[in-house]
Amino acid sequence: MASVTGASITMTPLSGSFKANSSRVSGLNSVSLSAHAICFPSLKMRPGPYRFQVSCAAKPETVEKVCQIVKKQLALPDDSAVSGESKFAALGADSLDTVEIVMGLEEEFGISVEEESAQTIATVQDAADLIEKLIEKKDG
Amino acid sequence: MKIRCFQRNFSAASSLLVPVQLPSRMETHFWYVLPDEVKSSSLLNQYLELLSPCEKESVTRMQGHQLKKKALLARALVRTTIARYQINCQVNPRSLKFKKNIYGKPEIEWDNDENWCPPPLHFNISHTPSLIACGVTVDVPIGIDVEEKQRKIKNNVLAFARRYFTPEEVNFLNAISDLEVQRQEFIKLWTLKEAYVKAIGKGFSAAPFKTFTIQSRPAKHSDPKATEIVVESFDDPTTNFASNWQFTLLELAGSHYAAICRERGKNIEGKECVPMRLMVRKTIPFVEDECVSGADAVVTIGSLIDQC
């Protein structure tokens, strides 16, 4: 008859995984938050891959107009940093904002954006490129 | 016996999370946090410590302090909420892993362990600039969407509806002569439609809003004034969608509309419309929880709810 008096169970916490979390990501170990701003070491934003075949990138004026429409929709101040690389999600756009932005672009440029194309727009540059492609098709 | 638990003394923080019983299959739990109530930088640091490296990176990519803070709170709310249910034993919110379904809907990724059957816990989150929410169910999928009541639509509401909604929904909005009421009804309809596409796991991109109609109709209930919100999908008319999905619409804290959509439990019998059993808690994780079900903070508009 087995006796288990005095037996103890050793719990092995998986503490390794906690430590690994913080050491795997360099630069984020010493993040500190002040009451006024969350300061993170800046990570370089890599532009997303272009999703369409375009013969050349959109004109700067088109990108600029898209930036203005986006700033207006998201109620961002005029001097906020919005450029071709900016991702809508990172600017705080939700699905309703994205749909409104697309409608705003359609009105501004006199184009019609199909649902499928609208889904592929992730950055300001994506939107500008799509707009120019649609204008080209329209003027044909 | 392999014990998949963690020693209590690794972090005092998680022991401050008040544990909660899993919802029954008939219940829905709804948790929300108001970002403006979270001011302490040491608390924000505590939340930051809960995130995975990938989540930290996503938070970093948000532009500006406010957006970073909200992204951080959203992840912290999800992790701490799920951890409260203490399935099996103490769960560290930091150790939770997440995966996405093929459409990008986040789900919990439980550890694969033959000795342990993970609970069929489902969740969904939604955020607005001033409120972040997390809904939880057991066994059935859930989708939620929250919007500020005062949200201004930049485009003409009817033009927007004609472009994205179904003819029935356009007619419903068109019949409202007061523009302010029309705007409010638009927002409510939007949240219901968003909640539905999130509940079915497809999201806005994969389930175009034109492919299903949501409307309110009289409910089969002893109360003659009772209404229920139902969905009819054109993608699959053979399936009786109306009976599969249960909706509710709330007005939260006087400032937000919240739509909840969940699949009805498979065992629901009977012809009478069953109210959704709902528990609503306002929270600041690690600091305080407040049960607001049945209080002024939660007003149900449309569909029957049994607040608990």
CSV table of N, CA, C and O in Angstrom, one decimal, chain A residues 9 11 13-14 18 21 25 31 33-38 40-41 43 72-73 81 86 89-92 94-97 99-100 103 106 113 115 119, chain B residues 3 6-7 41 44-45 48 53 56-57 59-63 65 67-69 92 94-95 147 151-155 159-160 163-164 190 194 204-205:
chain,number,residue,atom,x,y,z
A,9,ILE,N,4.6,18.2,-3.9
A,9,ILE,CA,4.6,18.4,-5.3
A,9,ILE,C,5.4,19.6,-5.6
A,9,ILE,O,5.1,20.7,-5.1
A,11,MET,N,6.0,22.5,-8.0
A,11,MET,CA,5.5,23.2,-9.1
A,11,MET,C,6.6,23.9,-9.9
A,11,MET,O,7.4,24.6,-9.3
A,13,PRO,N,7.2,26.5,-12.3
A,13,PRO,CA,6.6,27.6,-13.0
A,13,PRO,C,7.4,27.7,-14.4
A,13,PRO,O,8.6,27.5,-14.4
A,14,LEU,N,6.6,28.1,-15.4
A,14,LEU,CA,7.3,28.2,-16.7
A,14,LEU,C,7.8,29.6,-16.8
A,14,LEU,O,7.5,30.4,-17.6
A,18,PHE,N,8.5,33.9,-19.4
A,18,PHE,CA,8.3,35.3,-19.1
A,18,PHE,C,9.6,36.1,-19.4
A,18,PHE,O,9.5,37.1,-20.0
A,21,ASN,N,10.3,36.6,-23.0
A,21,ASN,CA,9.5,37.7,-23.6
A,21,ASN,C,10.2,39.0,-23.7
A,21,ASN,O,10.3,39.7,-24.7
A,25,VAL,N,12.9,40.9,-27.3
A,25,VAL,CA,12.6,42.2,-28.0
A,25,VAL,C,13.6,43.2,-27.5
A,25,VAL,O,13.5,43.7,-26.4
A,31,VAL,N,11.3,50.3,-21.2
A,31,VAL,CA,10.3,51.2,-21.5
A,31,VAL,C,9.7,51.8,-20.2
A,31,VAL,O,9.5,51.1,-19.2
A,33,LEU,N,6.9,54.7,-18.7
A,33,LEU,CA,5.8,55.6,-19.1
A,33,LEU,C,5.7,56.8,-18.2
A,33,LEU,O,5.7,56.6,-17.0
A,34,SER,N,5.7,57.9,-18.8
A,34,SER,CA,5.5,59.1,-18.0
A,34,SER,C,4.0,59.4,-17.9
A,34,SER,O,3.3,58.9,-18.7
A,35,ALA,N,3.6,60.3,-17.1
A,35,ALA,CA,2.2,60.6,-16.9
A,35,ALA,C,1.7,61.2,-18.2
A,35,ALA,O,0.5,61.2,-18.5
A,36,HIS,N,2.5,61.9,-19.0
A,36,HIS,CA,2.1,62.7,-20.1
A,36,HIS,C,2.2,62.0,-21.4
A,36,HIS,O,1.5,62.3,-22.3
A,37,ALA,N,3.1,61.1,-21.5
A,37,ALA,CA,3.2,60.4,-22.9
A,37,ALA,C,3.7,59.0,-22.7
A,37,ALA,O,4.5,58.7,-21.8
A,38,ILE,N,3.3,58.2,-23.6
A,38,ILE,CA,3.9,56.8,-23.6
A,38,ILE,C,5.0,56.9,-24.6
A,38,ILE,O,4.8,57.2,-25.8
A,40,PHE,N,7.9,55.2,-26.6
A,40,PHE,CA,8.5,54.0,-27.0
A,40,PHE,C,9.7,54.3,-27.9
A,40,PHE,O,9.6,55.3,-28.7
A,41,PRO,N,10.7,53.5,-27.9
A,41,PRO,CA,11.8,53.7,-28.9
A,41,PRO,C,11.2,53.6,-30.2
A,41,PRO,O,10.3,52.7,-30.5
A,43,LEU,N,10.3,52.6,-33.8
A,43,LEU,CA,10.5,51.5,-34.7
A,43,LEU,C,10.4,52.1,-36.1
A,43,LEU,O,9.4,52.8,-36.4
A,72,LYS,N,-9.1,64.9,-42.3
A,72,LYS,CA,-10.5,65.5,-42.1
A,72,LYS,C,-11.4,64.4,-41.5
A,72,LYS,O,-12.0,64.6,-40.5
A,73,GLN,N,-11.4,63.2,-42.0
A,73,GLN,CA,-12.2,62.2,-41.6
A,73,GLN,C,-11.9,61.8,-40.1
A,73,GLN,O,-12.7,61.5,-39.3
A,81,ALA,N,1.4,64.1,-38.6
A,81,ALA,CA,2.3,63.5,-39.5
A,81,ALA,C,1.5,62.4,-40.3
A,81,ALA,O,1.4,61.2,-39.9
A,86,SER,N,1.7,56.2,-44.2
A,86,SER,CA,0.8,56.1,-43.1
A,86,SER,C,-0.3,55.0,-43.3
A,86,SER,O,-1.0,54.9,-44.3
A,89,ALA,N,-5.0,52.1,-40.1
A,89,ALA,CA,-5.2,51.5,-38.8
A,89,ALA,C,-4.4,52.2,-37.7
A,89,ALA,O,-4.9,52.4,-36.6
A,90,ALA,N,-3.1,52.5,-38.1
A,90,ALA,CA,-2.2,53.2,-37.1
A,90,ALA,C,-2.7,54.6,-36.8
A,90,ALA,O,-2.3,55.2,-35.8
A,91,LEU,N,-3.5,55.2,-37.7
A,91,LEU,CA,-4.0,56.5,-37.5
A,91,LEU,C,-5.3,56.5,-36.7
A,91,LEU,O,-5.9,57.5,-36.3
A,92,GLY,N,-5.7,55.3,-36.3
A,92,GLY,CA,-6.9,55.1,-35.5
A,92,GLY,C,-8.2,55.0,-36.3
A,92,GLY,O,-9.3,55.1,-35.7
A,94,ASP,N,-11.3,53.2,-37.9
A,94,ASP,CA,-12.0,51.9,-37.7
A,94,ASP,C,-12.7,51.6,-39.1
A,94,ASP,O,-12.5,52.4,-40.0
A,95,SER,N,-13.5,50.6,-39.2
A,95,SER,CA,-14.1,50.2,-40.5
A,95,SER,C,-15.0,51.3,-41.0
A,95,SER,O,-15.1,51.5,-42.2
A,96,LEU,N,-15.7,52.0,-40.1
A,96,LEU,CA,-16.6,53.0,-40.5
A,96,LEU,C,-15.8,54.2,-41.1
A,96,LEU,O,-16.2,54.8,-42.1
A,97,ASP,N,-14.7,54.5,-40.4
A,97,ASP,CA,-13.8,55.6,-40.9
A,97,ASP,C,-13.3,55.2,-42.3
A,97,ASP,O,-13.3,56.1,-43.2
A,99,VAL,N,-14.6,53.3,-44.6
A,99,VAL,CA,-15.7,53.4,-45.6
A,99,VAL,C,-15.9,54.9,-45.9
A,99,VAL,O,-16.1,55.2,-47.1
A,100,GLU,N,-15.9,55.7,-44.9
A,100,GLU,CA,-16.2,57.1,-45.1
A,100,GLU,C,-15.1,57.7,-45.9
A,100,GLU,O,-15.3,58.6,-46.8
A,103,MET,N,-15.6,56.8,-49.5
A,103,MET,CA,-16.6,57.7,-50.1
A,103,MET,C,-16.1,59.1,-50.4
A,103,MET,O,-16.5,59.7,-51.4
A,106,GLU,N,-14.0,59.0,-53.4
A,106,GLU,CA,-14.9,58.8,-54.6
A,106,GLU,C,-15.4,60.2,-55.1
A,106,GLU,O,-15.4,60.6,-56.3
A,113,VAL,N,-15.2,53.2,-56.4
A,113,VAL,CA,-14.2,52.2,-55.9
A,113,VAL,C,-15.0,50.9,-55.5
A,113,VAL,O,-16.0,50.9,-54.8
A,115,GLU,N,-15.9,47.3,-53.9
A,115,GLU,CA,-15.8,46.8,-52.5
A,115,GLU,C,-14.4,46.0,-52.4
A,115,GLU,O,-13.7,46.2,-51.4
A,119,GLN,N,-11.0,47.0,-49.9
A,119,GLN,CA,-10.5,46.2,-48.9
A,119,GLN,C,-9.0,46.1,-48.9
A,119,GLN,O,-8.4,45.8,-47.9
B,3,ILE,N,1.2,20.2,-13.6
B,3,ILE,CA,0.3,21.3,-13.2
B,3,ILE,C,0.6,22.5,-14.0
B,3,ILE,O,1.7,23.0,-14.0
B,6,PHE,N,0.9,28.6,-12.3
B,6,PHE,CA,2.1,29.5,-12.0
B,6,PHE,C,2.1,29.9,-10.6
B,6,PHE,O,1.0,30.1,-10.0
B,7,GLN,N,3.3,30.0,-10.0
B,7,GLN,CA,3.4,30.4,-8.6
B,7,GLN,C,2.8,31.7,-8.4
B,7,GLN,O,2.9,32.6,-9.3
B,41,SER,N,0.5,56.4,-14.7
B,41,SER,CA,1.5,55.8,-15.6
B,41,SER,C,2.0,54.5,-15.1
B,41,SER,O,2.4,53.6,-15.9
B,44,LEU,N,-0.4,52.0,-16.4
B,44,LEU,CA,-0.2,51.7,-17.8
B,44,LEU,C,1.0,50.8,-18.0
B,44,LEU,O,1.0,50.0,-18.9
B,45,ASN,N,2.1,51.0,-17.2
B,45,ASN,CA,3.2,50.2,-17.2
B,45,ASN,C,2.9,48.8,-16.9
B,45,ASN,O,3.4,47.8,-17.5
B,48,LEU,N,1.3,47.3,-19.8
B,48,LEU,CA,2.3,47.0,-20.9
B,48,LEU,C,3.1,45.7,-20.6
B,48,LEU,O,3.4,45.0,-21.6
B,53,PRO,N,5.5,40.5,-27.2
B,53,PRO,CA,6.3,41.4,-28.0
B,53,PRO,C,5.6,41.9,-29.3
B,53,PRO,O,5.7,43.1,-29.6
B,56,LYS,N,3.2,44.6,-28.3
B,56,LYS,CA,3.9,45.8,-27.9
B,56,LYS,C,4.2,46.6,-29.2
B,56,LYS,O,4.1,47.8,-29.3
B,57,GLU,N,4.7,45.8,-30.2
B,57,GLU,CA,5.1,46.5,-31.4
B,57,GLU,C,3.9,47.1,-32.1
B,57,GLU,O,4.0,48.2,-32.6
B,59,VAL,N,1.3,48.3,-30.6
B,59,VAL,CA,0.9,49.5,-29.8
B,59,VAL,C,1.9,50.7,-30.2
B,59,VAL,O,1.4,51.8,-30.4
B,60,THR,N,3.2,50.3,-30.4
B,60,THR,CA,4.2,51.3,-30.8
B,60,THR,C,3.8,52.0,-32.1
B,60,THR,O,4.1,53.2,-32.3
B,61,ARG,N,3.3,51.2,-33.0
B,61,ARG,CA,3.0,51.7,-34.4
B,61,ARG,C,1.9,52.7,-34.4
B,61,ARG,O,1.7,53.4,-35.4
B,62,MET,N,1.0,52.7,-33.4
B,62,MET,CA,-0.1,53.7,-33.4
B,62,MET,C,0.5,55.1,-33.3
B,62,MET,O,1.5,55.3,-32.6
B,63,GLN,N,-0.1,56.0,-34.0
B,63,GLN,CA,0.4,57.4,-34.0
B,63,GLN,C,-0.2,58.2,-32.9
B,63,GLN,O,-1.4,58.5,-32.9
B,65,HIS,N,0.1,59.7,-28.6
B,65,HIS,CA,-0.1,59.1,-27.3
B,65,HIS,C,-1.4,58.5,-27.0
B,65,HIS,O,-1.5,57.4,-26.4
B,67,LEU,N,-3.7,57.3,-29.1
B,67,LEU,CA,-4.0,56.0,-29.8
B,67,LEU,C,-3.2,54.9,-29.2
B,67,LEU,O,-3.6,53.7,-29.1
B,68,LYS,N,-1.9,55.2,-28.8
B,68,LYS,CA,-1.1,54.2,-28.2
B,68,LYS,C,-1.7,53.7,-26.9
B,68,LYS,O,-1.8,52.5,-26.6
B,69,LYS,N,-2.2,54.6,-26.1
B,69,LYS,CA,-2.9,54.3,-24.8
B,69,LYS,C,-4.1,53.4,-25.0
B,69,LYS,O,-4.2,52.4,-24.3
B,92,ASN,N,-2.2,33.4,-15.7
B,92,ASN,CA,-1.5,34.7,-15.8
B,92,ASN,C,-1.9,35.4,-17.1
B,92,ASN,O,-1.7,34.8,-18.2
B,94,ARG,N,-0.5,37.4,-18.8
B,94,ARG,CA,0.6,37.6,-19.7
B,94,ARG,C,0.9,36.4,-20.5
B,94,ARG,O,1.5,36.4,-21.6
B,95,SER,N,0.5,35.2,-20.0
B,95,SER,CA,0.8,34.0,-20.7
B,95,SER,C,-0.2,33.6,-21.7
B,95,SER,O,0.1,32.6,-22.5
B,147,GLU,N,-20.1,52.2,-30.5
B,147,GLU,CA,-19.9,53.5,-31.1
B,147,GLU,C,-20.3,54.6,-30.2
B,147,GLU,O,-21.2,54.5,-29.4
B,151,ARG,N,-21.2,60.3,-32.6
B,151,ARG,CA,-20.4,60.2,-33.7
B,151,ARG,C,-21.0,60.9,-35.0
B,151,ARG,O,-22.1,60.6,-35.3
B,152,LYS,N,-20.3,61.8,-35.6
B,152,LYS,CA,-20.8,62.5,-36.7
B,152,LYS,C,-20.4,61.7,-38.0
B,152,LYS,O,-19.3,61.3,-38.1
B,153,ILE,N,-21.4,61.6,-38.9
B,153,ILE,CA,-21.1,61.0,-40.2
B,153,ILE,C,-20.8,62.1,-41.1
B,153,ILE,O,-21.6,63.0,-41.3
B,154,LYS,N,-19.6,62.0,-41.8
B,154,LYS,CA,-19.2,63.1,-42.7
B,154,LYS,C,-20.0,63.1,-44.0
B,154,LYS,O,-20.2,64.1,-44.6
B,155,ASN,N,-20.4,61.9,-44.4
B,155,ASN,CA,-21.1,61.8,-45.6
B,155,ASN,C,-22.6,61.9,-45.3
B,155,ASN,O,-23.1,61.8,-44.2
B,159,ALA,N,-27.1,58.6,-48.5
B,159,ALA,CA,-26.2,58.3,-49.6
B,159,ALA,C,-25.3,57.1,-49.1
B,159,ALA,O,-25.1,56.2,-49.9
B,160,PHE,N,-24.8,57.2,-47.9
B,160,PHE,CA,-24.0,56.2,-47.3
B,160,PHE,C,-24.8,54.9,-47.3
B,160,PHE,O,-24.3,53.8,-47.7
B,163,ARG,N,-25.3,53.2,-50.5
B,163,ARG,CA,-24.1,52.6,-51.0
B,163,ARG,C,-23.8,51.3,-50.4
B,163,ARG,O,-23.3,50.3,-51.0
B,164,TYR,N,-24.0,51.2,-49.0
B,164,TYR,CA,-23.5,50.0,-48.3
B,164,TYR,C,-24.6,49.2,-47.6
B,164,TYR,O,-24.3,48.0,-47.3
B,190,TRP,N,-25.5,50.4,-37.8
B,190,TRP,CA,-24.1,50.1,-38.1
B,190,TRP,C,-23.5,49.2,-37.1
B,190,TRP,O,-22.9,48.2,-37.4
B,194,GLU,N,-22.1,45.5,-37.7
B,194,GLU,CA,-20.7,45.2,-37.4
B,194,GLU,C,-20.6,44.0,-36.4
B,194,GLU,O,-19.8,43.1,-36.5
B,204,PHE,N,-15.9,43.0,-41.6
B,204,PHE,CA,-16.4,43.8,-42.6
B,204,PHE,C,-15.9,43.4,-44.0
B,204,PHE,O,-16.7,43.5,-45.0
B,205,SER,N,-14.7,43.1,-44.2
B,205,SER,CA,-14.2,42.8,-45.5
B,205,SER,C,-14.8,41.6,-46.1
B,205,SER,O,-15.0,41.6,-47.3
